[in-house]
Coordinates of C-alpha atoms and ligand atoms in Angstrom, one line a residue:
X1102 CA -51.2 -0.8 -19.4
X1103 CA -47.8 -2.3 -19.7
X1104 CA -46.1 -3.9 -16.7
X1105 CA -44.0 -1.8 -14.4
X1106 CA -40.9 -2.5 -12.3
X1107 CA -39.8 -0.7 -9.1
X1108 CA -36.2 0.5 -9.1
X1109 CA -34.6 1.4 -5.8
X1110 CA -31.8 3.9 -5.9
X1111 CA -28.8 4.0 -3.5
X1112 CA -30.4 6.8 -1.5
X1113 CA -33.5 4.7 -0.9
X1114 CA -35.7 6.5 -3.5
X1115 CA -38.0 4.2 -5.4
X1116 CA -39.1 4.8 -9.1
X1117 CA -41.6 3.0 -11.1
X1118 CA -40.6 2.4 -14.8
X1119 CA -41.9 0.4 -17.7
X1120 CA -40.7 -3.2 -17.5
X1121 CA -37.9 -3.9 -20.0
X1122 CA -36.6 -0.3 -20.1
X1123 CA -32.8 -0.2 -20.6
X1124 CA -30.6 0.9 -17.7
X1125 CA -29.5 3.8 -19.8
X1126 CA -33.0 5.0 -20.7
X1127 CA -34.1 4.6 -17.1
X1128 CA -31.3 6.8 -15.9
X1129 CA -32.0 9.4 -18.7
X1130 CA -35.8 9.5 -18.1
X1131 CA -36.0 9.0 -14.3
X1132 CA -32.8 10.5 -12.9
X1133 CA -31.2 12.9 -15.3
X1134 CA -29.6 13.3 -18.8
X1135 CA -26.3 14.3 -17.1
X1136 CA -25.9 11.1 -15.2
X1137 CA -27.0 9.1 -18.3
X1138 CA -24.2 10.7 -20.3
X1139 CA -21.6 10.2 -17.6
X1140 CA -22.5 6.6 -16.8
X1141 CA -20.1 3.8 -17.7
X1142 CA -21.8 0.7 -16.3
X1143 CA -24.3 -0.2 -13.5
X1144 CA -24.9 -2.7 -10.8
X1145 CA -28.4 -4.2 -10.8
X1146 CA -29.1 -6.1 -7.6
X1147 CA -25.4 -6.0 -7.0
X1148 CA -24.5 -7.5 -10.3
X1149 CA -22.3 -5.7 -12.9
X1150 CA -24.3 -5.0 -16.1
X1151 CA -24.0 -2.9 -19.3
X1152 CA -26.1 0.2 -19.6
X1153 CA -28.0 -1.4 -22.5
X1154 CA -29.3 -4.2 -20.3
X1155 CA -33.1 -4.2 -19.8
X1156 CA -34.6 -3.9 -16.3
X1157 CA -36.9 -6.9 -16.2
X1158 CA -37.9 -7.0 -12.6
X1159 CA -37.9 -4.9 -9.4
X1160 CA -34.3 -4.1 -8.6
X1161 CA -31.8 -2.0 -6.8
X1162 CA -29.7 0.1 -9.2
X1163 CA -26.3 1.8 -8.7
X1164 CA -24.7 3.8 -11.5
X1165 CA -20.9 4.1 -12.0
X1166 CA -19.4 7.1 -13.8
X1167 CA -15.9 8.1 -14.7
X1168 CA -15.5 9.4 -11.1
X1169 CA -15.7 5.8 -9.7
X1170 CA -12.5 3.6 -9.7
X1171 CA -14.8 0.7 -10.6
X1172 CA -15.7 2.4 -13.9
X1173 CA -12.0 3.0 -14.7
X1174 CA -11.5 -0.7 -14.3
X1175 CA -14.3 -1.4 -16.8
X1176 CA -13.0 1.1 -19.3
X1177 CA -9.6 -0.5 -19.1
X1178 CA -11.0 -3.8 -20.0
X1179 CA -12.8 -2.0 -22.9
X1180 CA -9.4 -0.8 -23.9
X1181 CA -8.0 -4.3 -23.8
X1182 CA -10.7 -5.3 -26.4
X1183 CA -9.8 -2.3 -28.6
X1184 CA -6.1 -3.2 -28.4
X1185 CA -6.8 -6.8 -29.4
X1186 CA -8.9 -5.5 -32.3
X1187 CA -6.0 -3.2 -33.4
X1188 CA -3.5 -6.0 -33.1
X1189 CA -5.6 -8.4 -35.3
X1190 CA -6.1 -5.7 -37.9
X1191 CA -2.3 -4.9 -38.0
X1192 CA -1.1 -8.4 -37.6
X1193 CA -3.5 -10.9 -39.3
X1194 CA -3.1 -14.4 -38.0
X1195 CA -2.4 -13.4 -34.4
X1196 CA -4.7 -15.3 -32.0
X1197 CA -6.3 -13.7 -29.0
X1198 CA -6.4 -15.2 -25.5
X1199 CA -7.4 -13.1 -22.5
X1200 CA -7.2 -9.4 -21.6
X1201 CA -8.1 -8.5 -18.0
X1202 CA -7.8 -5.2 -16.3
X1203 CA -5.2 -5.1 -13.6
X1204 CA -4.0 -2.5 -11.1
X1205 CA -3.4 0.7 -13.0
X1206 CA -4.1 -0.7 -16.4
X1207 CA -4.7 -3.9 -18.4
X1208 CA -2.9 -6.5 -20.4
X1209 CA -3.7 -8.7 -23.4
X1210 CA -2.0 -12.0 -24.2
X1211 CA -1.6 -12.9 -27.9
X1212 CA -0.4 -16.1 -29.6
X1213 CA 2.0 -15.3 -32.5
X1214 CA 5.4 -16.4 -33.7
X1215 CA 7.4 -13.3 -32.6
X1216 CA 7.5 -10.7 -29.9
X1217 CA 6.0 -7.2 -30.4
X1218 CA 8.7 -4.5 -31.1
X1219 CA 8.5 -1.0 -29.7
X1220 CA 7.5 0.1 -33.3
X1221 CA 4.7 -2.4 -33.3
X1222 CA 3.4 -1.0 -30.0
X1223 CA 3.5 2.5 -31.4
X1224 CA 1.4 1.4 -34.4
X1225 CA -1.0 -0.5 -32.2
X1226 CA -1.5 2.4 -29.8
X1227 CA -2.2 4.7 -32.7
X1228 CA -4.8 2.5 -34.3
X1229 CA -6.4 1.7 -30.9
X1230 CA -6.9 5.4 -30.3
X1231 CA -8.4 5.7 -33.7
X1232 CA -10.9 3.0 -32.8
X1233 CA -11.6 4.9 -29.6
X1234 CA -12.4 8.0 -31.7
X1235 CA -14.8 6.1 -33.9
X1236 CA -17.1 5.7 -30.9
X1237 CA -18.2 2.2 -31.8
X1238 CA -20.8 0.9 -29.4
X1239 CA -20.1 -2.3 -27.4
X1240 CA -22.9 -4.7 -28.2
X1241 CA -23.7 -7.7 -26.0
X1242 CA -25.1 -10.8 -27.5
X1243 CA -26.2 -14.1 -25.9
X1244 CA -25.4 -17.2 -27.9
X1245 CA -25.4 -21.0 -27.4
X1246 CA -22.1 -22.7 -26.7
X1247 CA -22.3 -24.5 -30.1
X1248 CA -22.7 -21.1 -31.9
X1249 CA -19.8 -19.6 -29.9
X1250 CA -17.5 -22.5 -30.7
X1251 CA -18.4 -22.5 -34.4
X1252 CA -17.7 -18.8 -34.5
X1253 CA -14.3 -18.9 -32.9
X1254 CA -13.4 -22.2 -34.8
X1255 CA -14.1 -20.4 -38.0
X1256 CA -11.8 -17.6 -37.0
X1257 CA -9.1 -20.0 -36.1
X1258 CA -9.1 -18.8 -32.5
X1259 CA -7.9 -22.0 -30.7
X1260 CA -7.5 -20.5 -27.3
X1261 CA -10.9 -18.9 -27.3
X1262 CA -12.4 -22.3 -28.2
X1263 CA -10.5 -23.9 -25.3
X1264 CA -11.8 -21.3 -22.9
X1265 CA -15.4 -21.8 -24.1
X1266 CA -15.1 -25.6 -23.8
X1267 CA -13.9 -25.3 -20.2
X1268 CA -16.8 -23.0 -19.3
X1269 CA -19.3 -25.2 -21.0
X1270 CA -17.8 -28.2 -19.1
X1271 CA -18.6 -26.4 -15.9
X1272 CA -22.2 -26.2 -16.9
X1273 CA -22.7 -22.9 -18.8
X1274 CA -25.6 -23.0 -21.2
X1275 CA -25.7 -19.5 -22.5
X1276 CA -22.5 -17.5 -23.4
X1277 CA -22.1 -13.8 -24.0
X1278 CA -20.2 -12.2 -26.9
X1279 CA -19.1 -8.5 -26.9
X1280 CA -18.8 -6.8 -30.2
X1281 CA -17.5 -3.4 -31.2
X1282 CA -17.4 -2.7 -35.0
X1283 CA -16.5 -6.0 -36.6
X1284 CA -14.4 -7.3 -33.7
X1285 CA -16.0 -9.8 -31.4
X1286 CA -14.8 -11.5 -28.1
X1287 CA -16.2 -14.1 -25.9
X1288 CA -16.4 -12.3 -22.5
X1289 CA -18.5 -12.0 -19.4
X1290 CA -18.6 -8.2 -19.4
X1291 CA -19.6 -5.7 -18.4
X1292 CA -18.4 -3.2 -20.9
X1293 CA -18.9 0.6 -21.2
X1294 CA -21.4 1.9 -23.7
X1295 CA -18.9 2.6 -26.6
X1296 CA -15.3 2.9 -27.4
X1297 CA -15.1 6.7 -27.1
X1298 CA -16.0 6.3 -23.4
X1299 CA -12.5 4.8 -22.9
X1300 CA -10.9 8.2 -23.3
X1301 CA -7.2 7.6 -24.2
X1302 CA -5.2 4.4 -24.4
X1303 CA -1.4 4.2 -23.7
X1304 CA 0.6 1.1 -24.3
X1305 CA 3.4 0.6 -21.8
X1306 CA 5.4 -2.5 -22.6
X1307 CA 5.4 -6.0 -24.0
X1308 CA 6.8 -9.3 -22.5
X1309 CA 6.6 -13.0 -22.8
X1310 CA 3.9 -15.0 -21.0
X1311 CA 2.5 -18.5 -21.1
X1312 CA -1.0 -19.8 -21.8
X1313 CA -2.7 -20.2 -18.4
X1314 CA 0.6 -19.0 -16.8
X1315 CA 2.2 -22.4 -17.2
X1316 CA 5.6 -22.6 -18.8
X1317 CA 4.8 -26.0 -20.3
X1318 CA 2.1 -24.4 -22.3
X1319 CA 2.2 -22.3 -25.5
X1320 CA 4.4 -19.1 -25.3
X1321 CA 2.3 -15.9 -25.6
X1322 CA 3.2 -12.3 -26.2
X1323 CA 1.7 -9.9 -23.6
X1324 CA 1.0 -6.2 -24.2
X1325 CA 0.7 -4.1 -21.1
X1326 CA -1.3 -0.8 -21.4
X1327 CA -3.4 1.6 -19.5
X1328 CA -6.3 3.9 -20.2
X1329 CA -7.7 7.1 -18.7
X1330 CA -10.9 8.9 -19.2
X1331 CA -9.0 12.0 -20.2
X1332 CA -5.6 13.0 -21.5
X1333 CA -4.8 15.2 -18.5
X1334 CA -5.3 12.3 -16.1
X1335 CA -3.0 10.1 -18.3
X1336 CA -0.3 12.8 -18.4
X1337 CA -0.4 13.2 -14.6
X1338 CA -0.1 9.5 -14.2
X1339 CA 2.8 9.2 -16.7
X1340 CA 4.6 11.9 -14.8
X1341 CA 4.0 10.4 -11.5
X1342 CA 5.2 7.0 -12.8
X1343 CA 8.5 8.5 -14.1
X1344 CA 9.0 10.4 -10.8
X1345 CA 8.3 7.1 -8.9
X1346 CA 10.8 5.2 -11.0
X1347 CA 13.5 7.8 -10.2
X1348 CA 12.6 7.5 -6.5
X1349 CA 12.3 3.7 -6.4
X1350 CA 13.6 2.8 -3.0
X1351 CA 15.3 -0.3 -4.4
X1352 CA 17.4 1.8 -6.7
X1353 CA 18.1 4.6 -4.2
X1354 CA 18.8 2.1 -1.5
X1355 CA 21.7 0.8 -3.5
X1356 CA 22.9 4.2 -4.7
X1357 CA 22.9 5.7 -1.2
X1358 CA 24.3 2.4 0.3
X1359 CA 21.5 2.0 2.7
X1360 CA 20.6 -1.7 2.5
X1361 CA 21.2 -4.8 0.4
X1362 CA 19.8 -8.3 -0.1
X1363 CA 21.4 -11.7 -0.6
X1364 CA 19.8 -14.8 -2.1
X1365 CA 20.7 -16.7 1.0
X1366 CA 18.3 -14.6 3.0
X1367 CA 15.3 -13.8 0.7
X1368 CA 13.1 -11.0 2.0
X1369 CA 15.5 -10.0 4.8
X1370 CA 17.6 -6.9 4.4
X1371 CA 21.3 -6.4 5.3
X1372 CA 21.4 -2.8 6.6
X1373 CA 24.6 -1.0 5.6
X1374 CA 26.0 1.5 8.2
X1375 CA 24.0 4.4 6.7
X1376 CA 20.8 2.4 6.5
X1377 CA 21.3 1.1 10.1
X1378 CA 21.7 4.8 11.2
X1379 CA 18.4 5.7 9.5
X1380 CA 16.7 2.7 11.1
X1381 CA 17.9 3.5 14.6
X1382 CA 17.1 7.2 14.3
X1383 CA 13.5 6.1 13.5
X1384 CA 13.5 3.6 16.4
X1385 CA 14.8 6.2 18.8
X1386 CA 12.3 8.8 17.5
X1387 CA 9.4 6.4 18.1
X1388 CA 10.7 5.3 21.5
X1389 CA 10.9 8.9 22.6
X1390 CA 7.4 9.7 21.4
X1391 CA 5.7 6.6 22.8
X1392 CA 7.5 7.0 26.1
X1393 CA 6.2 10.6 26.3
X1394 CA 2.8 9.3 25.3
X1395 CA 2.6 7.1 28.3
X1396 CA 3.7 3.8 26.8
X1397 CA 6.2 1.4 28.4
X1398 CA 8.5 -0.6 26.2
X1399 CA 8.8 -4.3 26.7
X1400 CA 10.6 -7.1 24.9
X1401 CA 9.1 -10.6 24.5
X1402 CA 10.6 -13.8 23.2
X1403 CA 11.0 -14.3 19.5
X1404 CA 10.4 -18.1 19.6
X1405 CA 7.2 -19.6 21.0
X1406 CA 5.7 -23.0 21.5
X1407 CA 2.6 -23.6 19.4
X1408 CA 0.6 -23.5 22.6
X1409 CA 0.6 -19.7 22.3
X1410 CA -0.5 -19.8 18.7
X1411 CA -3.3 -22.3 19.5
X1412 CA -4.5 -20.0 22.2
X1413 CA -4.4 -16.9 19.9
X1414 CA -6.0 -18.8 17.1
X1415 CA -3.1 -18.3 14.7
X1416 CA -2.1 -22.0 14.6
X1417 CA -5.3 -22.8 12.8
X1418 CA -5.6 -19.9 10.4
X1419 CA -2.2 -18.4 10.0
X1420 CA 0.2 -21.3 10.3
X1421 CA 1.5 -21.2 6.6
X1422 CA 2.6 -17.6 7.2
X1423 CA 4.8 -18.6 10.2
X1424 CA 8.3 -20.0 10.2
X1425 CA 8.1 -23.2 12.1
X1426 CA 11.1 -24.3 14.2
X1427 CA 11.9 -27.8 15.4
X1428 CA 12.0 -28.4 19.1
X1429 CA 15.0 -30.3 20.4
X1430 CA 12.9 -32.3 22.9
X1431 CA 10.1 -33.5 20.7
X1432 CA 11.9 -33.2 17.4
X1433 CA 8.6 -31.8 16.1
X1434 CA 8.0 -28.5 14.3
X1435 CA 6.0 -27.2 17.3
X1436 CA 7.8 -23.8 17.8
X1437 CA 7.4 -20.7 15.6
X1438 CA 9.2 -17.4 15.2
X1439 CA 6.7 -14.7 16.2
X1440 CA 4.9 -13.1 13.2
X1441 CA 3.4 -10.4 15.5
X1442 CA 3.7 -9.2 19.1
X1443 CA 0.1 -9.2 20.2
X1444 CA -0.2 -12.7 21.7
X1445 CA 3.0 -12.3 23.7
X1446 CA 1.8 -8.9 25.0
X1447 CA -1.4 -10.7 26.1
X1448 CA 0.6 -13.3 27.9
X1449 CA 2.7 -10.6 29.6
X1450 CA -0.4 -8.8 30.7
X1451 CA -1.8 -12.0 32.2
X1452 CA 1.4 -12.6 34.3
X1453 CA 0.2 -10.1 36.9
X1454 CA -3.0 -9.0 38.6
X1455 CA -4.2 -5.6 37.5
X1456 CA -6.5 -3.1 39.1
X1457 CA -8.7 -0.6 37.3
X1458 CA -6.2 2.0 38.6
X1459 CA -3.5 0.4 36.4
X1460 CA -5.4 1.0 33.2
X1461 CA -4.8 2.0 30.5
X1462 CA -1.6 -0.1 30.2
X1463 CA 0.3 0.6 27.0
X1464 CA 2.9 -1.9 25.9
X1465 CA 5.3 -0.9 23.1
X1466 CA 7.6 -3.4 21.3
X1467 CA 10.0 -3.1 18.4
X1468 CA 11.1 -6.7 18.3
X1469 CA 12.1 -8.5 15.1
X1470 CA 9.2 -10.3 13.5
X1471 CA 9.1 -13.0 10.8
X1472 CA 6.4 -13.8 8.3
X1473 CA 6.7 -16.5 5.6
X1474 CA 5.8 -14.4 2.6
X1475 CA 5.8 -16.3 -0.7
X1476 CA 9.1 -15.8 -2.5
X1477 CA 7.4 -14.4 -5.6
X1478 CA 5.6 -11.7 -3.5
X1479 CA 8.9 -10.3 -2.0
X1480 CA 9.7 -6.8 -3.2
X1481 CA 12.4 -4.5 -1.9
X1482 CA 11.5 -3.3 1.6
X1483 CA 7.8 -3.1 1.0
X1484 CA 7.2 -6.9 1.2
X1485 CA 9.8 -8.7 3.4
X1486 CA 10.0 -11.7 5.6
X1487 CA 11.9 -10.1 8.5
X1488 CA 10.8 -6.8 9.9
X1489 CA 10.0 -4.8 13.0
X1490 CA 7.0 -2.7 13.8
X1491 CA 6.3 0.3 16.1
X1492 CA 3.8 -2.1 17.6
X1493 CA 1.8 -1.4 20.7
X1494 CA -1.2 -2.7 22.6
X1495 CA -3.4 -0.7 24.9
X1496 CA -5.3 -2.5 27.6
X1497 CA -8.1 -0.4 28.9
X1498 CA -11.6 -0.2 30.3
X1499 CA -14.4 0.2 27.8
X1500 CA -15.1 3.8 29.0
X1501 CA -11.5 4.7 28.2
X1502 CA -11.6 3.7 24.5
X1503 CA -12.6 7.2 23.2
X1504 CA -9.9 9.0 25.1
X1505 CA -7.3 6.4 24.1
X1506 CA -8.2 6.8 20.5
X1507 CA -7.9 10.6 20.8
X1508 CA -4.5 10.2 22.5
X1509 CA -3.3 7.9 19.7
X1510 CA -4.5 10.2 17.0
X1511 CA -2.7 13.2 18.6
X1512 CA 0.5 11.2 18.6
X1513 CA 0.0 10.0 15.0
X1514 CA -0.7 13.6 14.0
X1515 CA 2.5 14.8 15.5
X1516 CA 4.5 12.0 13.9
X1517 CA 3.2 12.3 10.4
X1518 CA 3.7 16.1 10.6
X1519 CA 7.3 15.6 11.4
X1520 CA 7.7 13.6 8.2
X1521 CA 5.5 16.0 6.0
X1522 CA 2.9 13.3 5.4
X1523 CA -0.8 14.2 5.2
X1524 CA -3.4 11.5 5.7
X1525 CA -7.0 10.4 5.1
X1526 CA -9.0 8.5 7.7
X1527 CA -11.3 5.4 7.3
X1528 CA -13.6 4.0 9.9
X1529 CA -14.4 0.3 9.3
X1530 CA -17.5 -1.1 11.0
X1531 CA -19.0 -4.5 11.8
X1532 CA -18.5 -7.2 9.1
X1533 CA -21.2 -9.8 8.4
X1534 CA -19.0 -12.6 10.1
X1535 CA -18.3 -11.3 13.6
X1536 CA -18.3 -12.2 17.2
X1537 CA -20.0 -10.3 20.0
X1538 CA -23.5 -8.9 20.4
X1539 CA -24.9 -6.0 18.5
X1540 CA -24.9 -3.9 21.7
X1541 CA -21.2 -4.5 22.0
X1542 CA -20.6 -3.4 18.4
X1543 CA -22.8 -0.4 18.9
X1544 CA -20.7 0.7 21.9
X1545 CA -17.4 0.0 20.1
X1546 CA -18.3 1.8 16.9
X1547 CA -19.8 4.6 19.0
X1548 CA -16.6 5.0 20.9
X1549 CA -14.5 5.3 17.8
X1550 CA -17.0 7.8 16.2
X1551 CA -17.0 9.9 19.4
X1552 CA -13.2 10.1 19.3
X1553 CA -13.1 11.1 15.6
X1554 CA -15.8 13.7 16.1
X1555 CA -14.1 15.1 19.2
X1556 CA -10.9 15.4 17.1
X1557 CA -13.0 17.0 14.2
X1558 CA -11.3 14.6 11.8
X1559 CA -13.2 14.1 8.6
X1560 CA -13.4 10.4 7.9
X1561 CA -14.8 7.9 5.4
X1562 CA -17.1 5.3 6.8
X1563 CA -16.5 1.8 5.4
X1564 CA -19.4 -0.4 6.5
X1565 CA -18.6 -4.1 6.9
X1566 CA -14.9 -3.7 6.6
X1567 CA -14.0 -4.1 10.3
X1568 CA -12.2 -7.2 11.6
X1569 CA -14.3 -10.0 13.0
X1570 CA -13.1 -9.1 16.5
X1571 CA -13.8 -5.4 16.4
X1572 CA -14.0 -2.1 14.4
X1573 CA -10.9 -0.2 13.3
X1574 CA -9.7 3.2 12.1
X1575 CA -7.1 3.2 9.3
X1576 CA -4.8 6.1 8.2
X1577 CA -3.6 6.3 4.6
X1578 CA -0.8 8.8 4.1
X1579 CA -0.2 10.5 0.8
X1580 CA 3.4 11.1 -0.2
X1581 CA 5.1 14.0 -2.0
X1582 CA 4.1 12.7 -5.4
X1583 CA 0.5 12.0 -4.5
X1584 CA 0.6 8.2 -3.9
X1585 CA -1.3 6.7 -1.0
X1586 CA 0.0 4.3 1.5
X1587 CA -1.9 2.5 4.2
X1588 CA 0.1 3.1 7.3
X1589 CA -1.4 3.8 10.7
X1590 CA -4.1 1.7 12.3
X1591 CA -6.0 1.4 15.6
X1592 CA -8.2 -1.7 16.0
X1593 CA -10.5 -2.6 18.9
X1594 CA -10.3 -6.3 19.9
X1595 CA -12.8 -8.0 22.1
X1596 CA -11.7 -11.5 21.3
X1597 CA -8.1 -11.6 22.6
X1598 CA -9.1 -10.7 26.2
X1599 CA -11.5 -13.7 26.1
X1600 CA -9.0 -16.1 24.6
X1601 CA -6.3 -15.1 27.0
X1602 CA -8.7 -14.7 30.0
X1603 CA -7.4 -11.1 30.6
X1604 CA -8.9 -9.4 33.6
X1605 CA -8.7 -6.5 36.0
X1606 CA -10.2 -5.9 39.3
X1607 CA -12.8 -3.1 39.1
X1608 CA -13.9 -0.6 41.7
X1609 CA -16.5 -3.1 42.7
X1610 CA -13.8 -5.5 43.6
X1611 CA -15.0 -7.9 40.9
X1612 CA -13.1 -9.2 37.9
X1613 CA -13.7 -7.5 34.5
X1614 CA -12.5 -7.9 31.0
X1615 CA -10.3 -5.1 29.6
X1616 CA -10.5 -4.2 25.9
X1617 CA -7.4 -4.4 23.7
X1618 CA -6.4 -1.8 21.2
X1619 CA -3.8 -2.8 18.6
X1620 CA -2.2 0.3 17.1
X1621 CA 0.8 1.3 14.9
X1622 CA 1.9 4.5 13.3
X1623 CA 4.8 3.6 11.1
X1624 CA 3.6 0.0 10.6
X1625 CA 6.7 -1.9 9.7
X1626 CA 10.0 0.1 9.9
X1627 CA 11.1 -1.6 6.7
X1628 CA 8.1 -0.5 4.7
X1629 CA 8.1 2.9 6.3
X1630 CA 11.7 3.5 5.3
X1631 CA 10.9 2.5 1.7
X1632 CA 8.1 5.0 1.7
X1633 CA 10.4 7.7 3.2
X1634 CA 13.1 7.1 0.7
X1635 CA 10.5 7.6 -2.1
X1636 CA 8.7 10.5 -0.4
X1637 CA 12.0 12.4 0.0
X1638 CA 13.6 10.9 -3.2
X1639 CA 16.5 10.0 -0.9
X1640 CA 17.2 13.6 0.1
X1641 CA 16.2 13.2 3.8
X1642 CA 15.7 16.2 6.1
X1643 CA 18.9 16.8 8.1
X1644 CA 17.5 15.2 11.3
X1645 CA 16.9 11.9 9.4
X1646 CA 19.9 11.9 7.1
X1647 CA 22.4 9.1 7.9
X1648 CA 25.3 11.5 7.3
X1649 CA 24.3 15.1 8.1
X1650 CA 27.6 16.9 7.3
X1651 CA 30.5 16.0 5.1
X1652 CA 33.7 18.0 5.5
X1653 CA 35.7 18.7 2.3
X1654 CA 39.1 20.5 2.2
X1655 CA 40.5 22.6 -0.6
X1656 CA 44.0 21.2 0.0
X1657 CA 45.6 18.5 2.2
X1658 CA 47.1 21.1 4.5
X1659 CA 43.6 21.7 6.0
X1660 CA 43.1 18.1 6.9
X1661 CA 43.9 18.4 10.6
X1662 CA 41.5 21.3 11.0
X1663 CA 38.8 19.3 9.0
X1664 CA 39.1 16.5 11.5
X1665 CA 38.8 18.9 14.4
X1666 CA 35.6 20.3 13.0
X1667 CA 34.2 16.7 12.5
X1668 CA 35.2 15.6 16.0
X1669 CA 33.5 18.6 17.5
X1670 CA 30.3 17.9 15.6
X1671 CA 30.4 14.2 16.4
X1672 CA 31.0 15.0 20.0
X1673 CA 27.8 17.0 20.0
X1674 CA 25.9 14.1 18.7
X1675 CA 25.7 15.1 15.0
X1676 CA 26.6 12.7 12.2
X1677 CA 29.6 14.2 10.4
X1678 CA 32.4 12.7 8.2
X1679 CA 35.5 14.0 6.5
X1680 CA 35.9 13.0 2.9
X1681 CA 39.6 12.0 3.0
X1682 CA 39.8 10.4 -0.4
X1683 CA 42.5 11.7 -2.9
X1684 CA 39.9 13.4 -5.1
X1685 CA 39.6 17.1 -6.1
X1686 CA 37.4 19.4 -3.9
X1687 CA 34.9 19.7 -6.8
X1688 CA 34.7 16.0 -7.1
X1689 CA 34.0 15.6 -3.4
X1690 CA 31.4 18.3 -3.4
X1691 CA 29.7 16.6 -6.4
X1692 CA 29.8 13.3 -4.6
X1693 CA 28.2 14.7 -1.5
X1694 CA 25.4 15.9 -3.7
X1695 CA 25.0 12.5 -5.2
X1696 CA 24.8 11.1 -1.7
X1697 CA 22.3 13.8 -0.9
X1698 CA 24.1 14.9 2.3
X1699 CA 22.3 17.9 3.8
X1700 CA 25.4 20.0 4.5
X1701 CA 28.8 20.0 2.8
X1702 CA 31.3 22.0 4.8
X1703 CA 34.1 23.4 2.7
X1704 CA 37.3 24.3 4.3
X1705 CA 40.2 26.4 2.8
X1706 CA 43.0 28.4 4.4
X1707 CA 40.7 31.3 5.2
X1708 CA 38.3 29.0 7.1
X1709 CA 41.2 27.5 9.1
X1710 CA 42.5 31.0 10.0
X1711 CA 39.0 32.2 11.1
X1712 CA 37.9 29.0 12.9
X1713 CA 35.1 28.8 10.4
X1714 CA 33.5 26.6 7.7
X1715 CA 31.8 27.4 4.4
X1716 CA 28.6 25.3 4.4
X1717 CA 26.6 24.5 1.3
X1718 CA 23.2 22.9 1.5
X1719 CA 22.1 19.9 -0.5
X1720 CA 20.7 21.3 -3.8
X1721 CA 23.5 23.9 -4.1
X1722 CA 22.6 26.8 -1.9
X1723 CA 25.9 28.4 -0.6
X1724 CA 25.8 29.7 2.9
X1725 CA 28.4 32.3 3.7
X1726 CA 31.5 31.3 5.6
X1727 CA 30.5 31.1 9.3
X1728 CA 32.2 30.4 12.6
X1729 CA 31.8 26.8 13.7
X1730 CA 29.7 28.0 16.6
X1731 CA 27.2 29.4 14.2
X1732 CA 27.1 26.2 12.2
X1733 CA 26.5 24.3 15.5
X1734 CA 23.5 26.6 16.2
X1735 CA 22.2 25.9 12.7
X1736 CA 22.5 22.2 13.2
X1737 CA 20.9 22.4 16.6
X1738 CA 17.9 23.9 14.9
X1739 CA 17.7 21.6 11.8
X1740 CA 19.5 18.4 12.5
X1741 CA 18.2 17.3 15.9
X1742 CA 15.5 14.6 16.0
X1743 CA 12.2 16.3 16.8
X1744 CA 11.5 15.5 20.4
X1745 CA 8.0 15.2 21.9
Ligands
ZN1174 ZN1 -14.6 -8.2 -22.3
ZN1175 ZN1 -1.6 -6.4 17.6

């Protein structure tokens, strides 16, 4: 009898199979031919492996198919190999370096004397997809360092030789090569079973790069590309990408004159009048909703002595993300701009004695925050150094957690609905590194689960992804073109009450620790505005639009009346303007469309006579001439901020 191995599947099932059986054969013989066909790679005892690898000992096995994002990543690295193969076939003498998968695709860096032209990319893409169609298996081979170096030296691949030498210097004794057809690369793997598994390859662009990312090193030519398991998915992605480029908030922010940046203030926006209006509409909206939700708004200092950050633990772990400020007394950098509100809320809570009757206490703050993000990471409004959040902290008894979470989700529901955003929920539970007893975590996670179940909210459980100080629920919204954004969050915190010695007097007249819940719905206003700009493609619903109505006259003689209409609307709290520039009516109407103003109010002699306006909606729909009273009624319905 030959030796056997025991393979444990993710559902806990155990199967006995002949020792040395390949992962692929095991899946085919012991699980099913369908899964074997769909498989791309596997994890054996948590380690990524190719399907051709033998099972030599008892192991846990997890199979990844085209449905898993991890498999897409592997297939994109497969694609990088195929593209490198195509490049070397088309442009002999080109040397290869590295080709990792990245978010949404892959790149490959080549050494050659000139850049790739768009025509080159077309040829490479065509040949790469031919190699995909040839269904060449990826074959893994283990070799000695000497053999690997000899192989790549013979090919004149200086960069590969350098990489291998580095790895050998770090102690590697066996190296792996991956071959498809005649092309071979030194690579750690894993790879899919064969080139046809890749699906379809699309090349996106080329640019310059440097060997090891250092400009003192050799200049390289980088090709960016992506791959999808099927053409339909690729086409959907291309369409989404084009749509996203049109909606890019950095582009629309300029065109709609919402915000600007200056090199003297990297990562901190200048908000133009229209952007400021949008910002304050959102602030007022959130204030109204949190107030109605039982929160109180407080403001705390922006500048704090390091003592606070030492107490909160940020001084040790988070210092490089804070802007330090020199103190006039000590001449030391021992003050910092606050990067978050929590510690100051805890201080504020601790300034008074609290009874169980006061709880829950909900503090809401929209103060300016600063984080010292690396200059290279700054991007439009999505990654900034100065921002504000719809931040709040709830101080409550442990038995109030569930009801507080339910309350929070009700508010979040309402808010996202007002913006037309749907969302998915994730519950993250205890990580390996954590504080607190297992009983405490059982109760905390139980409270969050109870709340989600009471709300009948479907959620994904992410074991181990909670913060070290408590479990959390995250809310990812999807926008109008199907992209996902991590926005809302509610996190339990058992550490802060300890660190800040927060207490309340219970019914038993003794001191107890409250629990803290950190929560946000917009997250940062800056990032939320970026998302809204892209979600609405700049065409905000009337209640959000910085300018709701623009009045346009047919001739100058209606100018007086136009101003009267504007003044009436402004007096009622609507945001209206008259376009008084010396342009034709058509030009002004067209301009209002470019600025995506919800209502353009056209006024000619007839409208003046009748005390009316002829409104036209953004997008072109002409509403019939109507009395101004009727317009006001329409605006009352569509242009008022949704109130709680
Ligand atoms: Zn590889
Ligand atoms: Zn917080």
